[in-house]
Every structure is written in structure tokens, then in C-alpha cells.
Short mmCIF file of C-alpha atoms in Angstrom, two decimals:
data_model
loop_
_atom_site.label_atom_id
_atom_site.label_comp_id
_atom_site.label_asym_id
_atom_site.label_seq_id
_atom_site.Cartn_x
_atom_site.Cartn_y
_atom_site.Cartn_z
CA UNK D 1 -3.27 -29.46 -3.72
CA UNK D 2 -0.13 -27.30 -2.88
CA UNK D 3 -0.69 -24.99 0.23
CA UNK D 4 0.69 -22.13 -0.78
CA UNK D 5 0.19 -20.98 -4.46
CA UNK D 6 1.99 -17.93 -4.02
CA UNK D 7 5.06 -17.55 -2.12
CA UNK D 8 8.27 -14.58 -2.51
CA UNK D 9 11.28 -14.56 -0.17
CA UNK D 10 13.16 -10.95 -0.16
CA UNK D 11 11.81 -10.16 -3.64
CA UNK D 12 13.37 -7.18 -4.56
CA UNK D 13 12.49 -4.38 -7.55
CA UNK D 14 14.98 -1.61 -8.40
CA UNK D 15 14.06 1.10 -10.79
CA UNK D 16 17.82 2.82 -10.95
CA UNK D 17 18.35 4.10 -7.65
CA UNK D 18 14.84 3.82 -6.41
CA UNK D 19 13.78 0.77 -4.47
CA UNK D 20 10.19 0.24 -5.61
CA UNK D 21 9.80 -3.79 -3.86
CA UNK D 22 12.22 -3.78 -0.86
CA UNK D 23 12.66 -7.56 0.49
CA UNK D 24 9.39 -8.75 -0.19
CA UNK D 25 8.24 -11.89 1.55
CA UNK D 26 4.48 -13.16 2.07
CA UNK D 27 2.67 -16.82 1.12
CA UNK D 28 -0.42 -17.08 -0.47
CA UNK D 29 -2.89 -19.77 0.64
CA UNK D 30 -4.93 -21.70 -2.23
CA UNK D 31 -8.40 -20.70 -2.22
CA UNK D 32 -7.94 -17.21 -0.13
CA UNK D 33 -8.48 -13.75 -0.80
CA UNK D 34 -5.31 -12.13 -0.26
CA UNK D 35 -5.88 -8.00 0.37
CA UNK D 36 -2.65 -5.96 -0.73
CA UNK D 37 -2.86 -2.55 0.41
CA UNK D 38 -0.88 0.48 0.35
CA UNK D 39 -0.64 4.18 -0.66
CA UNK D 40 0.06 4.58 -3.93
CA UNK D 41 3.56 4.67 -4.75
CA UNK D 42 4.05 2.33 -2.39
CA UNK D 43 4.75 -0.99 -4.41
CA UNK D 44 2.17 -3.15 -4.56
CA UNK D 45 1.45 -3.06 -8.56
CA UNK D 46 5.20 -3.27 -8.72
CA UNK D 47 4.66 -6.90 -6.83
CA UNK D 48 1.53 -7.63 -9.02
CA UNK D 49 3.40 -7.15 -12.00
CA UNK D 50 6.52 -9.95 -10.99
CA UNK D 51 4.17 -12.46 -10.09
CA UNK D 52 2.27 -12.50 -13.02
CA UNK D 53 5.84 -12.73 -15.31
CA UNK D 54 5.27 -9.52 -16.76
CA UNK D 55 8.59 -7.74 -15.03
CA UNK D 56 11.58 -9.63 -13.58
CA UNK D 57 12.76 -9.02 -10.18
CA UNK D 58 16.18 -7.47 -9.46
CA UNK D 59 16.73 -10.29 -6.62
CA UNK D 60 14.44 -12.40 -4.64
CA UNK D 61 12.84 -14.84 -5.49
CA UNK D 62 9.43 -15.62 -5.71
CA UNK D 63 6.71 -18.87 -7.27
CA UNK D 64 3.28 -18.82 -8.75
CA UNK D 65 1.35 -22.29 -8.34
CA UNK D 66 5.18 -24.02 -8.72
CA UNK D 67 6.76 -21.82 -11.53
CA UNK D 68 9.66 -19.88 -10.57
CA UNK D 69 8.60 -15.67 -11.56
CA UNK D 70 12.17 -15.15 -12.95
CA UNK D 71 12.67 -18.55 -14.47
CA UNK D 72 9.19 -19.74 -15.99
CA UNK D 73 6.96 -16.20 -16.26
CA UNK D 74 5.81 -17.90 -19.78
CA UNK D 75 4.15 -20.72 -17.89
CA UNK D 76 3.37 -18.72 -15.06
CA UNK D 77 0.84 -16.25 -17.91
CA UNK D 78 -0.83 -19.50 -19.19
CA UNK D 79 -2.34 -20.29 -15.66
CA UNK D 80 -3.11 -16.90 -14.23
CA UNK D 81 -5.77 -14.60 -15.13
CA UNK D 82 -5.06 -10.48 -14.31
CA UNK D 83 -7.41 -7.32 -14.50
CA UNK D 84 -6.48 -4.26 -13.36
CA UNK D 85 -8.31 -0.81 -13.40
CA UNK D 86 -7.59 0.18 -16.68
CA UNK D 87 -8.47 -3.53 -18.07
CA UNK D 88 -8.53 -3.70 -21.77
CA UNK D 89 -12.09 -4.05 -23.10
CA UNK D 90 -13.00 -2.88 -26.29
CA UNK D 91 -15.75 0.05 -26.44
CA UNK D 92 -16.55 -0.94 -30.67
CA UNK D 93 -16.81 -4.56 -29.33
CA UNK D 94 -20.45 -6.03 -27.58
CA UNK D 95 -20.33 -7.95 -24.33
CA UNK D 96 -20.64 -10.90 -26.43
CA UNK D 97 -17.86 -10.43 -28.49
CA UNK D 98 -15.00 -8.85 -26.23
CA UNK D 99 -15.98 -12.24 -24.48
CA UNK D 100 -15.52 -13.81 -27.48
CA UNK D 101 -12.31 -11.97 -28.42
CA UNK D 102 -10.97 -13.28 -25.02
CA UNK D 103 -11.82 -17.18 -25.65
CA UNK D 104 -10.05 -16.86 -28.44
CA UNK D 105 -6.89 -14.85 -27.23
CA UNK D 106 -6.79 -17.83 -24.12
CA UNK D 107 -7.23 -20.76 -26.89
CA UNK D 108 -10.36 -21.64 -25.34
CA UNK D 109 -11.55 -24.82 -27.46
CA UNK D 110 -13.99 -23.55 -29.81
CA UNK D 111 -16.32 -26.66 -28.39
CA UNK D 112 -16.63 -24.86 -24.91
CA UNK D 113 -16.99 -21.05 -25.77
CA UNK D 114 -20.14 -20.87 -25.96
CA UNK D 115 -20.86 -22.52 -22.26
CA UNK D 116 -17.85 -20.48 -20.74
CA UNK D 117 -19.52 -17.14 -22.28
CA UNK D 118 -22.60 -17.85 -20.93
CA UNK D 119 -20.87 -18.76 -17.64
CA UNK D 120 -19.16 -14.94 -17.69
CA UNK D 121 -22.41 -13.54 -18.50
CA UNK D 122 -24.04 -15.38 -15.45
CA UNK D 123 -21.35 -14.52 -12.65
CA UNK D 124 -21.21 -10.85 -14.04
CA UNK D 125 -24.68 -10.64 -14.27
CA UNK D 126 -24.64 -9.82 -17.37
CA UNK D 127 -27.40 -11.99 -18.81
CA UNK D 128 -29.78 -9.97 -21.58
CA UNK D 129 -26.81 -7.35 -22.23
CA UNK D 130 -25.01 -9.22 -24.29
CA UNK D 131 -25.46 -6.84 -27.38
CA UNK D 132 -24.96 -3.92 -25.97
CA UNK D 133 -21.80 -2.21 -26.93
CA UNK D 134 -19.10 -2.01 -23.99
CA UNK D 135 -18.79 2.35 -24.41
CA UNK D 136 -22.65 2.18 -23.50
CA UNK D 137 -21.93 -0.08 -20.03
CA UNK D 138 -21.41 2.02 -16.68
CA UNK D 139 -18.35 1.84 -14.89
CA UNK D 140 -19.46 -0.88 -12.79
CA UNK D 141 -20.93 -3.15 -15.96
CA UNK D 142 -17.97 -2.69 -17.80
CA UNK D 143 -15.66 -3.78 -14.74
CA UNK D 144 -18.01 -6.89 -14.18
CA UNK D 145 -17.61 -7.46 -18.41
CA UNK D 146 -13.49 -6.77 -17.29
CA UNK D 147 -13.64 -9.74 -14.80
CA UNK D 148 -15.78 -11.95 -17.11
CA UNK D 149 -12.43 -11.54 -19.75
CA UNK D 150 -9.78 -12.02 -17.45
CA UNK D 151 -11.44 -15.09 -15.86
CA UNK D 152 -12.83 -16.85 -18.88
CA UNK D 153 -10.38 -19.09 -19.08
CA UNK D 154 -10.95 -20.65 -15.19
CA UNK D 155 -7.44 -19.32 -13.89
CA UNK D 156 -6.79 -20.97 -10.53
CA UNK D 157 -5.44 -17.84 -9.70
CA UNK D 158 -6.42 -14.16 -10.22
CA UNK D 159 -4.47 -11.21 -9.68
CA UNK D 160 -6.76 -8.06 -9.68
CA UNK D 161 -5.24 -4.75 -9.07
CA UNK D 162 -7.56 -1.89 -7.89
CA UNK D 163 -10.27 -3.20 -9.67
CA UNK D 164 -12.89 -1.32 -7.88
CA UNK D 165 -11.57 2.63 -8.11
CA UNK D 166 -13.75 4.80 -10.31
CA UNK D 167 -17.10 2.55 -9.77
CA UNK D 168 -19.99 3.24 -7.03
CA UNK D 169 -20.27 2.07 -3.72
CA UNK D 170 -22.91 -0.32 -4.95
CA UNK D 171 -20.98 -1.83 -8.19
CA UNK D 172 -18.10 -2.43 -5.96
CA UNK D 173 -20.21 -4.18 -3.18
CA UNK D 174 -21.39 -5.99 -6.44
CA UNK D 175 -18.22 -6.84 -7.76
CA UNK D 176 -16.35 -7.92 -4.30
CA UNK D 177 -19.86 -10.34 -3.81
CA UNK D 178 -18.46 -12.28 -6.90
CA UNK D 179 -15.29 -11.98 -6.00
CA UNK D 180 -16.09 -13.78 -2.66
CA UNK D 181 -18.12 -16.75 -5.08
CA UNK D 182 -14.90 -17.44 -6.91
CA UNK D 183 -12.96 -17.67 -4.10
CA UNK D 184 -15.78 -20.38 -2.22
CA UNK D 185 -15.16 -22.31 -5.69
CA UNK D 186 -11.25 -22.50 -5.14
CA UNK D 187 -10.10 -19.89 -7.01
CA UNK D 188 -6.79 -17.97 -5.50
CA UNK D 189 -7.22 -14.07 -5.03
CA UNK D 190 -4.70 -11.57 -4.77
CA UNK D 191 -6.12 -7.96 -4.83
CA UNK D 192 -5.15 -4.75 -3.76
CA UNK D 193 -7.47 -2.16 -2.74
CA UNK D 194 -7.74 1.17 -1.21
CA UNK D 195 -11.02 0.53 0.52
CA UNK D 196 -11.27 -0.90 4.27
CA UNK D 197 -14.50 -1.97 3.42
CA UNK D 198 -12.83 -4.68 0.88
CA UNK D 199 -10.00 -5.22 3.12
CA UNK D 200 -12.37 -6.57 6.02
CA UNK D 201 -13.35 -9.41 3.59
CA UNK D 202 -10.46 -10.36 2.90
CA UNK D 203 -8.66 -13.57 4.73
CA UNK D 204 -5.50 -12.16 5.42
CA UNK D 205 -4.11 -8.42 4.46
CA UNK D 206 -0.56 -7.36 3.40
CA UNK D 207 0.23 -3.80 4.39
CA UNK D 208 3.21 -2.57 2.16
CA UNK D 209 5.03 1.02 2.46
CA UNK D 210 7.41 2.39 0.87
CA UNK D 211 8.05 -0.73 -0.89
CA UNK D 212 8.24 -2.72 2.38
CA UNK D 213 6.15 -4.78 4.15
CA UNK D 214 4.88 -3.86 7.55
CA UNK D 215 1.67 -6.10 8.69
CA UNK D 216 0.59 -9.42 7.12
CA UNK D 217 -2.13 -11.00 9.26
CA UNK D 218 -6.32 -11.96 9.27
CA UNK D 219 -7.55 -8.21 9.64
CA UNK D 220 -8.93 -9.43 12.98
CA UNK D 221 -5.56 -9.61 14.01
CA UNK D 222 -4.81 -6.73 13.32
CA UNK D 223 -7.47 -4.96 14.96
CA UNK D 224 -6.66 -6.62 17.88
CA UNK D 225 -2.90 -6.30 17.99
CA UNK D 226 -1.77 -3.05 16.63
CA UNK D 227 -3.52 -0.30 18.16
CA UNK D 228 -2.03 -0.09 21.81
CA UNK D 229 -4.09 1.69 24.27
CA UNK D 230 -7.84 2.89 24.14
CA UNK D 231 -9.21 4.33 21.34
CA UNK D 232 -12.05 7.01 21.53
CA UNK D 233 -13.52 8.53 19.24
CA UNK D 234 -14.11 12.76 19.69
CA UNK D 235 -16.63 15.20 18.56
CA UNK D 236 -15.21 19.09 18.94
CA UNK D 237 -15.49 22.23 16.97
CA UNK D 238 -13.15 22.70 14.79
CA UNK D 239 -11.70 19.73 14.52
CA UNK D 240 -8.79 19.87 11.88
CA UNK D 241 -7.13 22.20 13.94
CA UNK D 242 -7.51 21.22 17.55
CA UNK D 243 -4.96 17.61 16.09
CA UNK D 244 -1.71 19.43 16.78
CA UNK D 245 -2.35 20.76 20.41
CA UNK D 246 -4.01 16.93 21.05
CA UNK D 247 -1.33 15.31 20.07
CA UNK D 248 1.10 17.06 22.34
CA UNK D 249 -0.92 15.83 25.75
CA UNK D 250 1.65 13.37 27.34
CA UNK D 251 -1.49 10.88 27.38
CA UNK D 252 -2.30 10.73 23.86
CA UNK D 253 -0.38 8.31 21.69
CA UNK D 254 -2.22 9.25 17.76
CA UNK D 255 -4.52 11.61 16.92
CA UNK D 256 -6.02 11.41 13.45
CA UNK D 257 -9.08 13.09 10.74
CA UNK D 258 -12.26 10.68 10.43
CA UNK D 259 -14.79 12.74 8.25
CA UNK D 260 -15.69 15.81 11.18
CA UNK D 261 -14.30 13.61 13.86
CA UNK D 262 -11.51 12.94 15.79
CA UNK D 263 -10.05 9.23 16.68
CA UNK D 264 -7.98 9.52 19.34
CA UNK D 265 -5.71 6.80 21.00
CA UNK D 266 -4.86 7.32 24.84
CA UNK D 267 -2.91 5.26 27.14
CA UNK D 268 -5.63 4.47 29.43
CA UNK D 269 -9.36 4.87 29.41
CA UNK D 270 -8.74 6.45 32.67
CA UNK D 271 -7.60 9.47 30.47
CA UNK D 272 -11.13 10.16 28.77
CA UNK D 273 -12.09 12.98 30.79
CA UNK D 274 -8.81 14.73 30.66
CA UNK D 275 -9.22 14.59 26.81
CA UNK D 276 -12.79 16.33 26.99
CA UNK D 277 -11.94 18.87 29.80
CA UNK D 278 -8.60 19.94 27.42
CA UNK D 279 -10.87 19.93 24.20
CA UNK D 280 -13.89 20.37 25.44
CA UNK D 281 -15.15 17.90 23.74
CA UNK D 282 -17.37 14.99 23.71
CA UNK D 283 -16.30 11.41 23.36
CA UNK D 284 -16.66 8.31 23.56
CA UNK D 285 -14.50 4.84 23.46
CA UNK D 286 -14.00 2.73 20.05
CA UNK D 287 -13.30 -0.57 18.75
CA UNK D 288 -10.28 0.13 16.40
CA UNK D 289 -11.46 -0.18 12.69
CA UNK D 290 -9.00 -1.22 9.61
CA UNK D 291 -8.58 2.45 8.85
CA UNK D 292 -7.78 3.06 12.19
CA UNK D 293 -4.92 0.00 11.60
CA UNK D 294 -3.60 1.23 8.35
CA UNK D 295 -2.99 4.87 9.85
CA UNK D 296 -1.42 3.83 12.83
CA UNK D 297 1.06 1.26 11.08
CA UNK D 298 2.09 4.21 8.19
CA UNK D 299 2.73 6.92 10.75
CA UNK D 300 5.17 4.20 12.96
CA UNK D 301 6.47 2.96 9.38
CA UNK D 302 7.41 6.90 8.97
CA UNK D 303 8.61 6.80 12.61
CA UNK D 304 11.46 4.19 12.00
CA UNK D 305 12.09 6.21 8.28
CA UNK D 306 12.78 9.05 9.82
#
């Protein structure tokens, strides 16, 4: 089995004058969950959509488990499976037959559909529903039914693009638990989320802004090796607009919004009590979370911009 199933070197998308993938390069290990995250705007359906063949790259280059993305994207369609958030099911259809709709469209032969539908049924929990018409499923049903389509055809690869916005904190725990099952059976993920909560269960993370890539490591990593400094988290009135007379102390390297707190990075634990006696505040030190990660690397990324 290859090691990498994904791999792009400087892969490059132009719309016009706008840059949308700037120089692209990352490697995808077989059996991972890769976590591509972003803003929006920032590129990464762009990238989902050349490495599933569906638009060619201005330059770069880039291969999906061996076929080249601007040479073979035919070949590269026939192995992959892809859902994104606005996944095609049909609302007139049943569970049972948008599955069915979906053997058919992937040639499934007609001797296995009927194990492989019960098999989507099973991993989407979907077991008993299989009548029920996909306009009467909840958000989080009918992305479980999406995943059941787009894998039906055991892809060794799957390319899922915000799959989780729109659905409740408990459909998406839901759906990233059977995400995690398909990757301990060998299957490839590439997804890209909003939500640190995904992102920590991910193997390793791609952080891309602006169309270019600033972080790729094990979000460990990055926890670890980012955020320079000590990071404490502070309680104060008024919180929102105390941030612009913190950030001016000659001690304090970020200040950012976390719900009605405050995280703030100093150089030096040492500094602590200066930050309370100038905010009168109270605090109290942090281990840097992914959030913390993803808004330090975008404010240095718009650093080196400007």
C-alpha cells in the first residue's frame, strides 16, 4: 500500500486575477484523517474540488491514490467518494431508495446492493428508517443518509467538505464518531471543518489562508509550537473593549474574544500581575487550545500580508 494517497506540489488555482489556491503543497497519509481548515474564502473547497477531478488546476501538480488530477480526473472520480454540505439527496426519495439510486449511479453489481444498503443503514444508524422519506429526516439524519450515498461504493478515499455545518452539536459528535470507524477500517479522510472540536481528532491539520498554506502538523504540534509565550486566560468587565488598550502593553504579544473572556498571550508568566493590576482583572494561566492556534497563525498570516 502506497504511503501517501494524496500528494500536490505548488498546486495553483486562478480565477482571472484572483489567486484562489496559491502554491499548494501537503501529502496525505493512507488511512488518516486529514483536517483542512480555513475561513471561508480562503481556498480549501477550491483544493477539494482539483483533487476530486472536478476543476483543473492552473499549475501544480497534484495525485489521488496514483492518478495525476490534471491528467486522469476520470479515473481519479471512479475511486473517490465526495459529500459536501449541500450533498444531493433526494427529499421525494426514502432512505432506501436514494441508497438505492446511489448503487446504481456507482454500478454497484446488482448481486451486492442489497448487503452494501444494509451496510449504509448500519454505519449511519439508520436501521428501521428506511421508509421514511428523506424531507422528513433532521439535519443530522439526512447528513448520516448523505454519507451512507457518497460511501456506498467503499471509496478508499473520501473527501468531505463541511459536512457538519447546519447540524447539532450532538449529530455532529455523531457523525465525526463514524467518521473516526471508517478511518480505523483504512479508509483515507480529507475534511475540512470550521469546528476545533473536529480538528482535535484529526491526525494532522492543514491551515490554509488566503489561498496559502500556513501550518500543516498533528494538532499537538501545533499547540505546542505556535503560541510563543504564556497564555492566560482573563475575566474583566467589559471585555470587548478593554482588547485595544491590552494589546498596547509592551508585554502582551495577542489579545483575543473567547465567549465573555479574554485569552491573553504575555511574554513571561512573570507578567500576570501586571496584566490584572492594568485591567483589573482576574486571571489565570492556559494551555493553548486549537482556537487559540488558528487565531494566532491568521493574525501573523495578516502580519506578513500587510
Amino acid at each position: 500500500m502506497m504511503e501517501y494517497v494524496v500528494t500536490t506540489r505548488e498546486l495553483t488555482r486562478k480565477f482571472g486575477s484572483f489567486t484562489a489556491v496559491n502554491n499548494l503543497s501537503i501529502s496525505i497519509r493512507s488511512g488518516e484523517i486529514f483536517g483542512f481548515l480555513g475561513p471561508n474564502g480562503s481556498g480549501k473547497s477550491t483544493t477539494i474540488r482539483m483533487l476530486c477531478g472536478i476543476l483543473e488546476p492552473t499549475s501544480g501538480e497534484g495525485s489521488v491514490l496514483g492518478y495525476d488530477i490534471s491528467r486522469e480526473p476520470e479515473k481519479i472520480k471512479q475511486k473517490i467518494g465526495y459529500m459536501s454540505q449541500k450533498f444531493s439527496l433526494y427529499d421525494d426519495l426514502t432512505v432506501q431508495e436514494n441508497l438505492e439510486f446511489y448503487a446504481g449511479l456507482y454500478s454497484i453489481p446488482y448481486s451486492q446492493r442489497k448487503k452494501r444498503i444494509e451496510e449504509m443503514l448500519r454505519m449511519a444508524y439508520l436501521t428501521g428508517r428506511e421508509n421514511m422519506l428523506a424531507a422528513h429526516l433532521s439535519g443530522g439524519w439526512k447528513q448520516r443518509l448523505a454519507l451512507g450515498c457518497a460511501i456506498i461504493s467503499r471509496p478508499s478515499i473520501l473527501f468531505l467538505d463541511e459536512p457538519t455545518s447546519g447540524i447539532s452539536p450532538t449529530s455532529r459528535r455523531m457523525f465525526f464518531k463514524i467518521i473516526q470507524e471508517l478511518a480505523a477500517g483504512g479508509t483515507t479522510i480529507m475534511v475540512t471543518t470550521h469546528f476545533m472540536d473536529e480538528a482535535e481528532r484529526c491526525r494532522n491539520i492543514a491551515f490554509i489562508s488566503n489561498g496559502t498554506l500556513i501550518a500543516n502538523d498533528t494538532p499537538d504540534s501545533l499547540k505546542n509550537n505556535v503560541i510563543k509565550g504564556c497564555l492566560v486566560e482573563l475575566e474583566v468587565t467589559g471585555a470587548m473593549e478593554k482588547i485595544s488598550h491590552i494589546e498596547k502593553l509592551p508585554w502582551v504579544k495577542e489579545c483575543s474574544i473567547h465567549g465573555p473572556l479574554l485569552h491573553v498571550l504575555l511574554e513571561s508568566e512573570a507578567h500576570i500581575p501586571e496584566l490584572e493590576r492594568h485591567t483589573g482583572g482576574k486571571s489565570k494561566k492556559i494551555t493553548p487550545s486549537l482556537e487559540d492556534v488558528f487565531v494566532s497563525l491568521a493574525r501573523q498570516n495578516r502580519r506578513q500580508v500587510s
